[in-house]
Backbone as ProteinMPNN parsed JSONL, in Angstrom:
{"seq_chain_A": "GAFAVISVIINHFNKNLLPSGYLGVDIFFVISGYLITASLARRESKNFFEFILGFYERRIKRLIPALVVFTLVTSVFVCFFINDPEKILNTGISSLFGLSNINLFFNAQNYFSENTALNPFTHTWSLGVEEQFYFIFPLIIWFSGFAHKSKSGIRNLFFVILLLSSLSLFCFIYYYPINQPAAYFLLPSRFWEMSMGCLL", "coords_chain_A": {"N_chain_A": [[-16.361, -15.008, -19.293], [-16.269, -17.76, -18.68], [-14.808, -18.648, -20.886], [-12.348, -17.424, -20.404], [-11.521, -18.726, -18.038], [-11.425, -21.417, -18.895], [-9.423, -21.28, -20.852], [-7.166, -20.787, -19.291], [-7.065, -23.139, -17.767], [-6.595, -25.059, -19.788], [-4.066, -24.193, -20.626], [-2.574, -24.76, -18.332], [-2.695, -27.546, -18.242], [-1.552, -28.323, -20.672], [0.827, -26.568, -22.135], [1.539, -26.327, -24.786], [-0.754, -26.693, -26.269], [-2.28, -24.389, -25.928], [-0.581, -21.823, -25.881], [-0.755, -19.118, -25.038], [-2.689, -19.168, -23.139], [-2.721, -18.399, -20.479], [-3.373, -15.754, -20.503], [-5.998, -15.624, -20.065], [-6.401, -15.045, -17.401], [-5.918, -12.299, -17.278], [-8.054, -11.39, -18.832], [-10.112, -12.244, -17.205], [-9.728, -10.595, -14.964], [-10.434, -8.084, -16.035], [-13.137, -8.54, -16.63], [-14.052, -9.003, -14.035], [-13.673, -6.471, -12.837], [-15.499, -5.032, -14.327], [-17.97, -6.293, -13.682], [-18.165, -5.915, -10.891], [-18.33, -3.159, -10.709], [-20.657, -2.657, -12.166], [-22.462, -3.958, -10.49], [-22.318, -2.38, -8.166], [-23.254, -0.005, -9.204], [-25.953, -0.385, -9.339], [-26.771, -0.155, -6.794], [-27.666, 1.997, -4.103], [-26.496, 4.021, -1.516], [-26.659, 5.888, 1.436], [-25.194, 5.905, 3.657], [-21.975, 5.558, 4.893], [-20.76, 3.442, 6.415], [-22.695, 1.453, 6.251], [-22.633, 0.964, 3.508], [-19.923, 0.113, 3.071], [-19.657, -2.084, 4.876], [-21.709, -3.716, 3.911], [-20.759, -4.267, 1.343], [-18.323, -5.688, 1.863], [-19.366, -7.824, 3.298], [-20.902, -9.186, 1.364], [-18.867, -9.972, -0.408], [-17.306, -11.626, 1.242], [-19.116, -13.706, 1.864], [-19.389, -14.766, -0.653], [-16.834, -15.614, -1.451], [-15.19, -16.704, 0.661], [-16.208, -19.151, 2.049], [-15.942, -21.337, 0.138], [-13.218, -21.112, -0.385], [-12.054, -21.663, 2.121], [-12.834, -24.357, 2.537], [-11.564, -25.565, 0.312], [-8.869, -24.969, 0.942], [-8.469, -26.317, 3.404], [-8.994, -29.05, 2.727], [-7.109, -29.483, 0.678], [-4.758, -28.969, 2.089], [-4.647, -31.143, 3.839], [-4.177, -33.279, 2.039], [-1.702, -32.417, 1.051], [-0.081, -32.663, 3.326], [-0.007, -35.428, 3.527], [1.265, -36.286, 1.182], [3.49, -34.733, 0.52], [6.875, -34.293, 1.3], [8.178, -32.115, 2.574], [6.199, -29.915, 3.588], [5.976, -27.265, 4.414], [6.373, -24.683, 3.098], [4.412, -24.794, 1.121], [2.075, -25.04, 2.672], [2.183, -22.604, 3.995], [1.63, -20.894, 1.88], [-1.003, -21.634, 1.417], [-2.223, -20.863, 3.862], [-1.773, -18.092, 3.733], [-3.386, -17.529, 1.581], [-5.924, -17.556, 2.645], [-6.118, -15.102, 3.771], [-6.035, -13.409, 1.688], [-3.493, -12.961, 0.647], [-1.776, -14.543, -0.807], [-0.559, -14.001, -3.242], [1.414, -12.155, -2.563], [2.918, -13.686, -0.81], [3.846, -15.656, -2.623], [5.321, -14.035, -4.318], [7.475, -13.21, -2.693], [8.597, -15.666, -2.01], [8.423, -17.806, -3.992], [8.966, -16.508, -6.384], [8.924, -17.048, -9.183], [6.363, -17.737, -11.295], [6.285, -19.777, -13.132], [8.189, -21.567, -12.379], [9.582, -24.746, -11.285], [9.142, -25.392, -8.554], [7.027, -23.688, -7.888], [5.093, -24.538, -9.673], [4.451, -27.015, -8.628], [3.095, -26.392, -6.379], [-0.008, -26.56, -4.975], [-1.478, -24.367, -4.234], [-0.726, -22.24, -5.728], [-2.27, -21.074, -7.767], [-3.99, -19.439, -6.369], [-3.02, -16.912, -6.262], [-4.162, -15.023, -7.979], [-6.654, -14.641, -6.882], [-5.87, -13.423, -4.536], [-4.909, -10.951, -5.524], [-7.309, -9.969, -6.514], [-8.877, -9.781, -4.166], [-7.432, -7.866, -2.757], [-7.846, -5.699, -4.447], [-10.611, -5.462, -4.099], [-10.595, -4.538, -1.526], [-9.688, -1.93, -1.714], [-11.211, -0.715, -3.744], [-14.057, -0.195, -3.094], [-13.767, 2.028, -1.411], [-12.817, 3.975, -3.142], [-15.041, 4.124, -4.809], [-16.942, 5.129, -3.005], [-15.866, 7.621, -2.03], [-15.636, 9.032, -4.36], [-18.154, 9.766, -4.868], [-19.798, 8.235, -6.361], [-21.133, 6.066, -5.198], [-23.231, 7.115, -3.659], [-24.686, 8.359, -5.576], [-24.113, 11.029, -6.352], [-24.15, 14.184, -8.156], [-21.788, 14.64, -9.565], [-20.585, 12.196, -9.389], [-20.158, 10.015, -11.249], [-18.456, 11.219, -13.106], [-16.31, 11.956, -11.437], [-15.465, 9.419, -10.553], [-14.699, 8.289, -12.982], [-12.44, 9.884, -13.746], [-10.702, 9.528, -11.579], [-10.281, 6.739, -11.638], [-9.211, 6.537, -14.201], [-6.8, 7.927, -13.862], [-5.524, 6.331, -11.875], [-5.429, 3.918, -13.267], [-3.688, 4.574, -15.347], [-1.319, 5.063, -13.934], [-0.923, 2.52, -12.838], [-0.632, 0.952, -15.154], [1.689, 2.088, -16.186], [3.387, 1.291, -14.132], [3.337, -1.496, -14.51], [4.507, -1.678, -17.106], [7.0, -0.619, -16.557], [8.09, -2.367, -14.615], [7.971, -4.906, -15.796], [10.192, -5.607, -17.621], [12.344, -5.638, -15.812], [11.682, -6.8, -13.391], [9.906, -9.285, -13.38], [8.343, -11.011, -11.653], [7.248, -9.124, -9.812], [5.722, -7.549, -11.545], [3.938, -9.462, -12.336], [2.694, -10.68, -10.025], [1.805, -8.683, -8.176], [-0.533, -6.238, -6.895], [-0.292, -3.376, -7.601], [0.711, -3.39, -10.262], [-1.245, -4.762, -11.532], [-3.654, -3.592, -11.153], [-4.651, -1.924, -13.179], [-5.914, -3.613, -14.985], [-8.3, -4.595, -13.796], [-9.45, -2.132, -13.284], [-9.835, -1.22, -15.847], [-12.022, -2.704, -16.592], [-13.844, -1.493, -14.909], [-13.937, 1.114, -16.068], [-15.028, 0.481, -18.528]], "CA_chain_A": [[-15.734, -15.48, -18.068], [-15.99, -19.198, -18.822], [-13.733, -18.769, -21.874], [-11.099, -17.03, -19.736], [-11.145, -19.791, -17.098], [-11.083, -22.617, -19.67], [-8.131, -21.066, -21.516], [-6.129, -20.946, -18.265], [-7.002, -24.576, -17.432], [-5.929, -25.743, -20.91], [-2.658, -23.805, -20.575], [-1.925, -25.47, -17.226], [-2.584, -28.963, -18.579], [-0.608, -28.489, -21.788], [1.16, -25.227, -22.633], [1.664, -26.362, -26.243], [-2.087, -26.607, -26.87], [-2.727, -22.994, -25.894], [0.562, -21.156, -25.241], [-1.128, -17.84, -24.421], [-3.898, -19.393, -22.355], [-2.658, -17.703, -19.199], [-3.97, -14.428, -20.669], [-7.356, -15.716, -19.531], [-6.408, -14.367, -16.105], [-6.046, -10.871, -17.572], [-9.438, -11.191, -19.277], [-10.955, -12.428, -16.028], [-9.596, -9.391, -14.151], [-11.236, -7.033, -16.672], [-14.545, -8.903, -16.417], [-14.318, -8.813, -12.612], [-13.822, -5.035, -12.617], [-16.755, -4.62, -14.968], [-19.115, -6.817, -12.942], [-18.273, -5.318, -9.563], [-18.782, -1.783, -10.886], [-22.064, -2.736, -12.566], [-23.219, -4.327, -9.291], [-22.383, -1.213, -7.279], [-24.04, 1.04, -9.871], [-27.369, -0.673, -9.088], [-27.046, 0.056, -5.375], [-27.485, 3.367, -3.617], [-26.378, 4.034, -0.067], [-26.368, 7.212, 1.995], [-24.395, 5.699, 4.862], [-20.664, 4.993, 4.54], [-20.51, 2.155, 7.068], [-23.631, 0.493, 5.663], [-22.123, 0.649, 2.176], [-18.672, -0.651, 3.184], [-19.902, -3.377, 5.52], [-22.514, -4.512, 2.985], [-19.875, -4.717, 0.262], [-17.411, -6.724, 2.346], [-20.174, -8.988, 3.681], [-21.235, -9.92, 0.139], [-17.642, -10.586, -0.935], [-16.91, -12.715, 2.155], [-20.051, -14.818, 1.674], [-19.206, -15.339, -1.98], [-15.498, -16.16, -1.683], [-14.48, -17.359, 1.765], [-16.56, -20.556, 2.367], [-15.311, -22.272, -0.805], [-11.764, -21.03, -0.209], [-11.705, -22.362, 3.37], [-12.968, -25.804, 2.29], [-10.477, -25.941, -0.601], [-7.578, -24.886, 1.654], [-8.399, -27.392, 4.399], [-8.902, -30.354, 2.056], [-5.823, -29.541, -0.021], [-3.691, -29.028, 3.101], [-4.596, -32.533, 4.327], [-3.488, -34.057, 1.001], [-0.301, -31.964, 1.014], [0.618, -33.267, 4.471], [0.152, -36.854, 3.272], [2.034, -36.629, -0.012], [4.675, -33.884, 0.335], [7.826, -34.508, 2.397], [8.439, -30.87, 3.292], [5.031, -29.145, 3.13], [5.86, -25.982, 5.111], [6.188, -23.552, 2.184], [3.105, -24.937, 0.472], [1.039, -24.734, 3.659], [2.237, -21.151, 4.219], [0.896, -20.278, 0.776], [-2.419, -21.896, 1.68], [-2.665, -19.994, 4.963], [-1.796, -16.703, 3.253], [-4.519, -17.37, 0.655], [-7.118, -17.288, 3.445], [-6.116, -13.675, 4.104], [-5.894, -12.656, 0.443], [-2.099, -12.533, 0.549], [-0.929, -15.581, -1.412], [0.257, -13.392, -4.303], [2.576, -11.541, -1.906], [3.714, -14.827, -0.342], [4.525, -16.252, -3.778], [6.298, -13.064, -4.812], [8.669, -13.229, -1.843], [9.18, -16.995, -1.837], [8.577, -18.593, -5.218], [9.585, -15.59, -7.333], [8.655, -17.307, -10.601], [5.124, -18.509, -11.416], [6.485, -20.919, -14.012], [9.269, -22.411, -11.887], [9.123, -26.091, -10.906], [8.622, -25.359, -7.187], [5.729, -23.023, -7.903], [4.161, -25.384, -10.434], [4.064, -28.138, -7.779], [2.357, -25.876, -5.232], [-1.428, -26.534, -5.355], [-2.079, -23.085, -3.875], [-0.162, -21.182, -6.566], [-3.296, -20.368, -8.543], [-4.751, -18.508, -5.531], [-2.425, -15.572, -6.343], [-5.081, -14.115, -8.662], [-7.687, -14.322, -5.904], [-5.252, -12.447, -3.646], [-4.933, -9.649, -6.221], [-8.711, -9.533, -6.58], [-9.316, -9.399, -2.825], [-6.793, -6.583, -2.439], [-8.591, -4.717, -5.236], [-11.895, -5.291, -3.421], [-10.366, -3.787, -0.285], [-9.472, -0.527, -2.065], [-12.167, -0.192, -4.717], [-15.255, 0.444, -2.529], [-13.401, 3.345, -0.871], [-12.791, 4.867, -4.305], [-16.433, 4.271, -5.224], [-17.654, 5.981, -2.053], [-15.35, 8.989, -1.937], [-15.852, 9.708, -5.644], [-19.557, 10.164, -4.918], [-20.529, 7.295, -7.222], [-21.97, 5.163, -4.391], [-24.462, 7.783, -3.224], [-25.305, 8.954, -6.76], [-23.972, 12.486, -6.425], [-24.201, 14.687, -9.534], [-20.479, 14.505, -10.21], [-20.024, 10.898, -8.993], [-19.673, 9.241, -12.394], [-17.303, 11.93, -13.659], [-15.196, 11.824, -10.485], [-14.975, 8.036, -10.592], [-14.022, 8.093, -14.261], [-11.116, 10.506, -13.768], [-9.859, 8.876, -10.562], [-9.914, 5.419, -12.161], [-8.334, 6.758, -15.349], [-5.482, 8.287, -13.316], [-4.939, 5.152, -11.225], [-5.152, 2.944, -14.324], [-2.485, 5.029, -16.052], [-0.179, 4.825, -13.042], [-0.746, 1.069, -12.731], [-0.1, 0.471, -16.435], [3.092, 2.527, -16.207], [4.081, 0.409, -13.182], [3.494, -2.787, -15.18], [5.473, -1.525, -18.203], [8.317, -0.353, -15.971], [8.619, -3.521, -13.879], [8.0, -6.16, -16.557], [11.529, -5.994, -18.103], [13.374, -5.699, -14.766], [11.223, -7.601, -12.251], [8.662, -9.902, -13.85], [7.466, -11.45, -10.555], [6.505, -7.971, -9.288], [4.737, -7.184, -12.557], [2.962, -10.552, -12.452], [1.984, -11.05, -8.812], [1.403, -7.635, -7.246], [-1.685, -5.415, -7.267], [-0.028, -2.118, -8.312], [0.896, -3.6, -11.699], [-2.421, -5.479, -12.04], [-4.831, -2.768, -10.886], [-5.186, -1.347, -14.41], [-6.771, -4.563, -15.688], [-9.626, -4.544, -13.172], [-9.984, -0.783, -13.439], [-10.31, -1.108, -17.227], [-13.398, -3.204, -16.539], [-14.632, -0.426, -14.288], [-14.13, 2.175, -17.053], [-15.975, -0.032, -19.521]], "C_chain_A": [[-15.328, -16.947, -18.172], [-14.838, -19.427, -19.796], [-12.38, -18.458, -21.236], [-10.604, -18.141, -18.821], [-10.681, -21.033, -17.855], [-9.717, -22.467, -20.33], [-6.972, -21.222, -20.534], [-5.945, -22.418, -17.917], [-6.264, -25.349, -18.52], [-4.43, -25.447, -20.885], [-1.913, -24.557, -19.481], [-1.74, -26.95, -17.541], [-1.555, -29.207, -19.674], [-0.342, -27.122, -22.424], [1.243, -25.189, -24.163], [0.307, -26.242, -26.948], [-2.566, -25.162, -26.969], [-1.663, -22.165, -25.17], [0.219, -19.852, -24.524], [-2.374, -17.961, -23.549], [-3.917, -18.669, -21.028], [-3.206, -16.284, -19.271], [-5.436, -14.426, -20.243], [-7.482, -15.037, -18.18], [-6.611, -12.866, -16.305], [-7.482, -10.53, -17.992], [-10.382, -11.275, -18.082], [-10.904, -11.191, -15.125], [-10.454, -8.255, -14.715], [-12.727, -7.295, -16.442], [-14.943, -8.657, -14.963], [-14.541, -7.334, -12.292], [-15.128, -4.503, -13.175], [-17.961, -5.028, -14.112], [-19.275, -6.154, -11.586], [-18.748, -3.873, -9.65], [-20.255, -1.749, -11.274], [-22.956, -3.071, -11.372], [-23.386, -3.131, -8.364], [-23.208, -0.084, -7.882], [-25.534, 0.852, -9.62], [-27.76, -0.435, -7.64], [-26.846, 1.529, -5.028], [-27.458, 3.334, -2.104], [-25.993, 5.434, 0.399], [-25.432, 7.127, 3.193], [-23.105, 4.968, 4.524], [-20.474, 3.596, 5.124], [-21.453, 1.078, 6.548], [-23.132, 0.035, 4.296], [-20.902, -0.267, 2.252], [-18.916, -2.039, 3.766], [-20.729, -4.292, 4.624], [-21.67, -5.086, 1.863], [-18.992, -5.868, 0.725], [-18.166, -7.984, 2.756], [-20.515, -9.832, 2.456], [-20.021, -10.628, -0.437], [-17.217, -11.777, -0.086], [-17.803, -13.93, 1.949], [-19.804, -15.526, 0.345], [-17.889, -16.101, -2.109], [-14.978, -17.087, -0.584], [-14.904, -18.807, 2.022], [-15.881, -21.567, 1.447], [-13.798, -22.289, -0.641], [-11.312, -21.789, 1.032], [-11.758, -23.87, 3.168], [-11.825, -26.288, 1.4], [-9.136, -25.989, 0.136], [-7.424, -26.025, 2.649], [-8.198, -28.753, 3.741], [-7.546, -30.516, 1.382], [-4.669, -29.671, 0.966], [-3.538, -30.444, 3.662], [-3.842, -33.41, 3.326], [-2.012, -33.692, 0.91], [0.488, -32.619, 2.131], [0.875, -34.757, 4.264], [1.187, -37.147, 2.187], [3.306, -35.804, -0.237], [5.592, -34.03, 1.544], [8.05, -33.262, 3.245], [7.355, -29.851, 2.91], [4.966, -27.701, 3.637], [5.58, -24.802, 4.175], [4.83, -23.59, 1.507], [1.981, -24.56, 1.43], [1.016, -23.24, 3.981], [1.496, -20.392, 3.116], [-0.602, -20.449, 0.982], [-2.975, -21.005, 2.768], [-2.77, -18.545, 4.495], [-2.96, -16.464, 2.295], [-5.807, -17.056, 1.413], [-7.24, -15.811, 3.813], [-5.922, -12.799, 2.861], [-4.479, -12.189, 0.183], [-1.198, -13.546, -0.156], [-0.074, -15.02, -2.544], [1.528, -12.772, -3.731], [3.506, -12.631, -1.386], [4.503, -15.446, -1.486], [5.581, -15.316, -4.35], [7.594, -13.143, -4.003], [9.36, -14.587, -1.789], [9.427, -17.758, -3.136], [9.278, -17.798, -6.297], [9.207, -15.831, -8.794], [7.451, -18.231, -10.724], [5.342, -19.789, -12.208], [7.633, -21.821, -13.559], [8.702, -23.756, -11.415], [8.507, -26.081, -9.514], [7.224, -24.754, -7.133], [4.692, -23.884, -8.598], [3.649, -26.547, -9.588], [3.279, -27.699, -6.546], [0.873, -25.767, -5.606], [-2.135, -25.232, -5.008], [-1.592, -21.938, -4.757], [-1.248, -20.381, -7.275], [-4.118, -19.395, -7.705], [-4.166, -17.096, -5.566], [-3.407, -14.581, -6.968], [-6.238, -13.721, -7.746], [-7.154, -13.301, -4.904], [-5.272, -11.048, -4.247], [-6.351, -9.097, -6.227], [-9.206, -9.052, -5.221], [-8.69, -8.075, -2.394], [-7.456, -5.437, -3.204], [-9.926, -4.415, -4.561], [-11.75, -4.482, -2.127], [-10.293, -2.285, -0.575], [-10.649, 0.07, -2.84], [-13.421, 0.443, -4.102], [-14.976, 1.813, -1.915], [-13.367, 4.384, -1.99], [-14.213, 5.17, -4.767], [-17.168, 5.264, -4.311], [-17.176, 7.431, -2.125], [-15.408, 9.737, -3.275], [-17.279, 10.254, -5.737], [-20.42, 9.226, -5.73], [-21.515, 6.458, -6.415], [-23.267, 5.819, -3.966], [-25.059, 8.669, -4.311], [-25.258, 10.484, -6.752], [-23.883, 12.909, -7.889], [-22.887, 14.473, -10.272], [-19.837, 13.144, -9.96], [-19.427, 10.111, -10.139], [-18.42, 9.895, -12.978], [-16.081, 11.783, -12.747], [-14.588, 10.429, -10.543], [-14.178, 7.8, -11.872], [-12.604, 8.652, -14.228], [-10.163, 9.904, -12.732], [-9.368, 7.532, -11.076], [-8.969, 5.553, -13.341], [-6.915, 7.094, -14.889], [-4.798, 7.069, -12.71], [-4.597, 4.061, -12.243], [-3.865, 3.296, -15.059], [-1.239, 4.766, -15.221], [0.125, 3.332, -12.94], [-0.15, 0.493, -14.015], [1.365, 0.866, -16.593], [3.936, 1.633, -15.303], [4.35, -0.956, -13.821], [4.575, -2.713, -16.264], [6.89, -1.333, -17.659], [8.913, -1.621, -15.361], [8.776, -4.77, -14.73], [9.404, -6.531, -17.057], [12.547, -6.247, -16.988], [12.981, -6.573, -13.577], [9.865, -8.221, -12.593], [7.78, -10.418, -12.718], [6.643, -10.311, -9.96], [5.401, -7.571, -10.251], [3.61, -8.212, -12.607], [2.087, -10.682, -11.209], [1.313, -9.902, -8.054], [0.307, -6.725, -7.787], [-1.324, -4.134, -8.019], [0.139, -2.274, -9.82], [-0.249, -4.401, -12.331], [-3.703, -4.652, -11.929], [-5.474, -2.285, -12.179], [-6.103, -2.303, -15.158], [-8.194, -4.549, -15.12], [-10.268, -3.174, -13.336], [-10.43, -0.524, -14.87], [-11.738, -1.636, -17.328], [-14.337, -2.184, -15.928], [-14.93, 0.688, -15.295], [-15.114, 1.74, -18.139], [-17.41, 0.031, -19.014]], "O_chain_A": [[-14.216, -17.332, -17.81], [-13.99, -20.29, -19.569], [-11.39, -19.142, -21.495], [-9.417, -18.468, -18.819], [-9.666, -21.635, -17.503], [-8.937, -23.419, -20.365], [-5.914, -21.733, -20.9], [-4.818, -22.896, -17.786], [-5.415, -26.19, -18.226], [-3.615, -26.345, -21.098], [-0.761, -24.949, -19.667], [-0.736, -27.545, -17.15], [-0.786, -30.167, -19.619], [-1.179, -26.591, -23.155], [1.04, -24.136, -24.767], [0.225, -25.755, -28.075], [-3.177, -24.763, -27.96], [-1.818, -21.841, -23.993], [0.838, -19.52, -23.513], [-3.033, -16.963, -23.258], [-4.983, -18.354, -20.5], [-3.476, -15.669, -18.24], [-6.043, -13.368, -20.079], [-8.543, -14.512, -17.843], [-7.386, -12.239, -15.583], [-8.046, -9.522, -17.566], [-11.322, -10.49, -17.958], [-11.93, -10.784, -14.58], [-11.122, -7.546, -13.961], [-13.481, -6.383, -16.101], [-16.037, -8.164, -14.688], [-15.474, -6.981, -11.571], [-15.775, -3.642, -12.58], [-18.852, -4.221, -13.851], [-20.395, -5.86, -11.168], [-19.48, -3.405, -8.778], [-21.014, -0.918, -10.777], [-24.061, -2.544, -11.247], [-24.474, -2.897, -7.838], [-23.799, 0.711, -7.151], [-26.3, 1.814, -9.68], [-28.939, -0.503, -7.291], [-25.982, 2.208, -5.582], [-28.301, 2.692, -1.477], [-25.113, 6.075, -0.175], [-24.94, 8.143, 3.685], [-23.134, 3.886, 3.939], [-20.075, 2.673, 4.414], [-21.059, -0.081, 6.418], [-23.205, -1.15, 3.969], [-20.85, -1.298, 1.58], [-18.448, -3.042, 3.226], [-20.49, -5.499, 4.574], [-21.837, -6.242, 1.474], [-18.916, -6.903, 0.063], [-17.66, -9.093, 2.581], [-20.427, -11.059, 2.504], [-20.128, -11.762, -0.904], [-16.816, -12.814, -0.616], [-17.313, -15.056, 1.868], [-19.989, -16.738, 0.235], [-17.827, -17.119, -2.798], [-14.393, -18.131, -0.872], [-14.025, -19.65, 2.203], [-15.307, -22.547, 1.922], [-13.166, -23.341, -0.743], [-10.297, -22.485, 0.998], [-10.843, -24.586, 3.575], [-11.191, -27.3, 1.695], [-8.364, -26.934, -0.028], [-6.358, -26.635, 2.729], [-7.328, -29.521, 4.152], [-6.908, -31.562, 1.5], [-3.71, -30.4, 0.71], [-2.421, -30.889, 3.929], [-2.972, -34.19, 3.712], [-1.167, -34.565, 0.713], [1.608, -33.082, 1.911], [1.863, -35.292, 4.768], [1.905, -38.143, 2.266], [4.114, -36.147, -1.099], [5.144, -33.905, 2.684], [8.107, -33.335, 4.473], [7.562, -29.026, 2.021], [4.012, -26.985, 3.333], [4.666, -24.015, 4.42], [4.177, -22.56, 1.336], [1.049, -23.85, 1.055], [-0.051, -22.673, 4.214], [0.827, -19.39, 3.372], [-1.377, -19.522, 0.751], [-4.066, -20.451, 2.629], [-3.734, -17.851, 4.816], [-3.469, -15.348, 2.196], [-6.684, -16.369, 0.889], [-8.329, -15.328, 4.126], [-5.676, -11.597, 2.972], [-4.273, -11.141, -0.429], [0.026, -13.418, -0.105], [1.027, -15.515, -2.782], [2.593, -12.853, -4.342], [4.727, -12.523, -1.501], [5.692, -15.73, -1.34], [6.626, -15.771, -4.816], [8.685, -13.141, -4.574], [10.565, -14.662, -1.552], [10.515, -18.292, -3.351], [10.092, -18.341, -7.045], [9.176, -14.878, -9.574], [7.511, -19.386, -10.301], [4.654, -20.784, -11.977], [8.011, -22.743, -14.281], [7.501, -23.886, -11.178], [7.46, -26.694, -9.302], [6.349, -25.247, -6.421], [3.542, -23.954, -8.163], [2.532, -27.019, -9.804], [2.845, -28.536, -5.755], [0.523, -24.962, -6.47], [-3.267, -25.01, -5.438], [-1.996, -20.792, -4.562], [-1.161, -19.157, -7.373], [-4.874, -18.599, -8.263], [-4.735, -16.179, -4.975], [-3.482, -13.43, -6.54], [-6.743, -12.601, -7.823], [-7.89, -12.414, -4.47], [-5.609, -10.077, -3.569], [-6.57, -7.911, -5.979], [-9.882, -8.027, -5.134], [-9.342, -7.259, -1.742], [-7.61, -4.336, -2.674], [-10.328, -3.256, -4.46], [-12.694, -3.819, -1.696], [-10.772, -1.469, 0.212], [-11.033, 1.218, -2.616], [-13.823, 1.521, -4.539], [-15.859, 2.671, -1.899], [-13.822, 5.515, -1.821], [-14.551, 6.313, -5.074], [-17.914, 6.122, -4.782], [-17.981, 8.353, -2.263], [-15.244, 10.957, -3.305], [-17.573, 11.099, -6.582], [-21.638, 9.393, -5.788], [-22.613, 6.169, -6.89], [-24.303, 5.157, -3.914], [-25.823, 9.593, -4.033], [-26.235, 11.148, -7.099], [-23.577, 12.094, -8.759], [-22.878, 14.161, -11.463], [-18.665, 12.951, -10.283], [-18.316, 9.593, -10.027], [-17.448, 9.214, -13.304], [-14.971, 11.522, -13.211], [-13.368, 10.268, -10.577], [-13.112, 7.184, -11.844], [-11.664, 7.972, -14.637], [-8.963, 9.785, -12.98], [-8.183, 7.216, -10.966], [-8.027, 4.771, -13.474], [-5.942, 6.602, -15.46], [-3.631, 6.801, -12.995], [-3.593, 3.364, -12.097], [-3.052, 2.422, -15.358], [-0.224, 4.302, -15.741], [1.288, 2.927, -12.953], [0.737, -0.359, -13.962], [2.18, 0.079, -17.074], [5.055, 1.26, -15.654], [5.444, -1.505, -13.694], [5.45, -3.576, -16.334], [7.857, -1.829, -18.237], [10.091, -1.919, -15.561], [9.621, -5.615, -14.432], [9.784, -7.695, -16.926], [13.509, -6.988, -17.189], [13.848, -7.036, -12.835], [8.82, -7.744, -12.153], [6.56, -10.28, -12.804], [5.471, -10.501, -9.635], [4.279, -7.287, -9.834], [2.462, -7.868, -12.888], [0.866, -10.783, -11.323], [0.331, -10.137, -7.35], [0.232, -6.474, -8.99], [-1.992, -3.817, -9.003], [-0.248, -1.386, -10.578], [-0.222, -4.683, -13.529], [-4.716, -4.983, -12.545], [-6.7, -2.236, -12.28], [-6.984, -1.857, -15.893], [-9.169, -4.499, -15.869], [-11.482, -3.066, -13.508], [-11.312, 0.305, -15.096], [-12.562, -1.084, -18.058], [-15.476, -2.024, -16.367], [-16.065, 1.159, -15.366], [-15.928, 2.535, -18.608], [-18.334, -0.362, -19.726]]}, "name": "protein", "num_of_chains": 1, "seq": "GAFAVISVIINHFNKNLLPSGYLGVDIFFVISGYLITASLARRESKNFFEFILGFYERRIKRLIPALVVFTLVTSVFVCFFINDPEKILNTGISSLFGLSNINLFFNAQNYFSENTALNPFTHTWSLGVEEQFYFIFPLIIWFSGFAHKSKSGIRNLFFVILLLSSLSLFCFIYYYPINQPAAYFLLPSRFWEMSMGCLL"}
């Protein structure tokens, strides 16, 4: 995990030092899928609402406090130093709802463009993808039977994830040549990376 994060940081500071450093995000997605599945495998719940609410409560406690502080502090600096901060602040607000990747897709269009590079909230796109995955994944875990340790739960989860991973990978391969922002920013073409961690 640390290697993935460091490689991304190096790439942002100097692309010539580590040209493929942004692949750390892809590695991080796989690790995230692995860890969240391993965490859920250690828990057993017979009640759907207890399982879902417990999952979302843990994610909110882990992610939201730091994100709120970061967004507020950064927004203050943006207002002081940027002449026209509206688009940047909109990205920050959307990040609080796990939607900055969608905001950037519709507005910035290109992660490597100058406007996007100057937006301090651009890097929250990956958190948006992760949060959207977290919204869907526990439902898959529950309805596959994996969450309540049914006899066929592991098998069901494996085949459901394998199917969704295949569709997501096809989506990525299809969109990458014709619409790179969609392939880069949106969950359907990123789902397979986190789900690969789940399969592992």
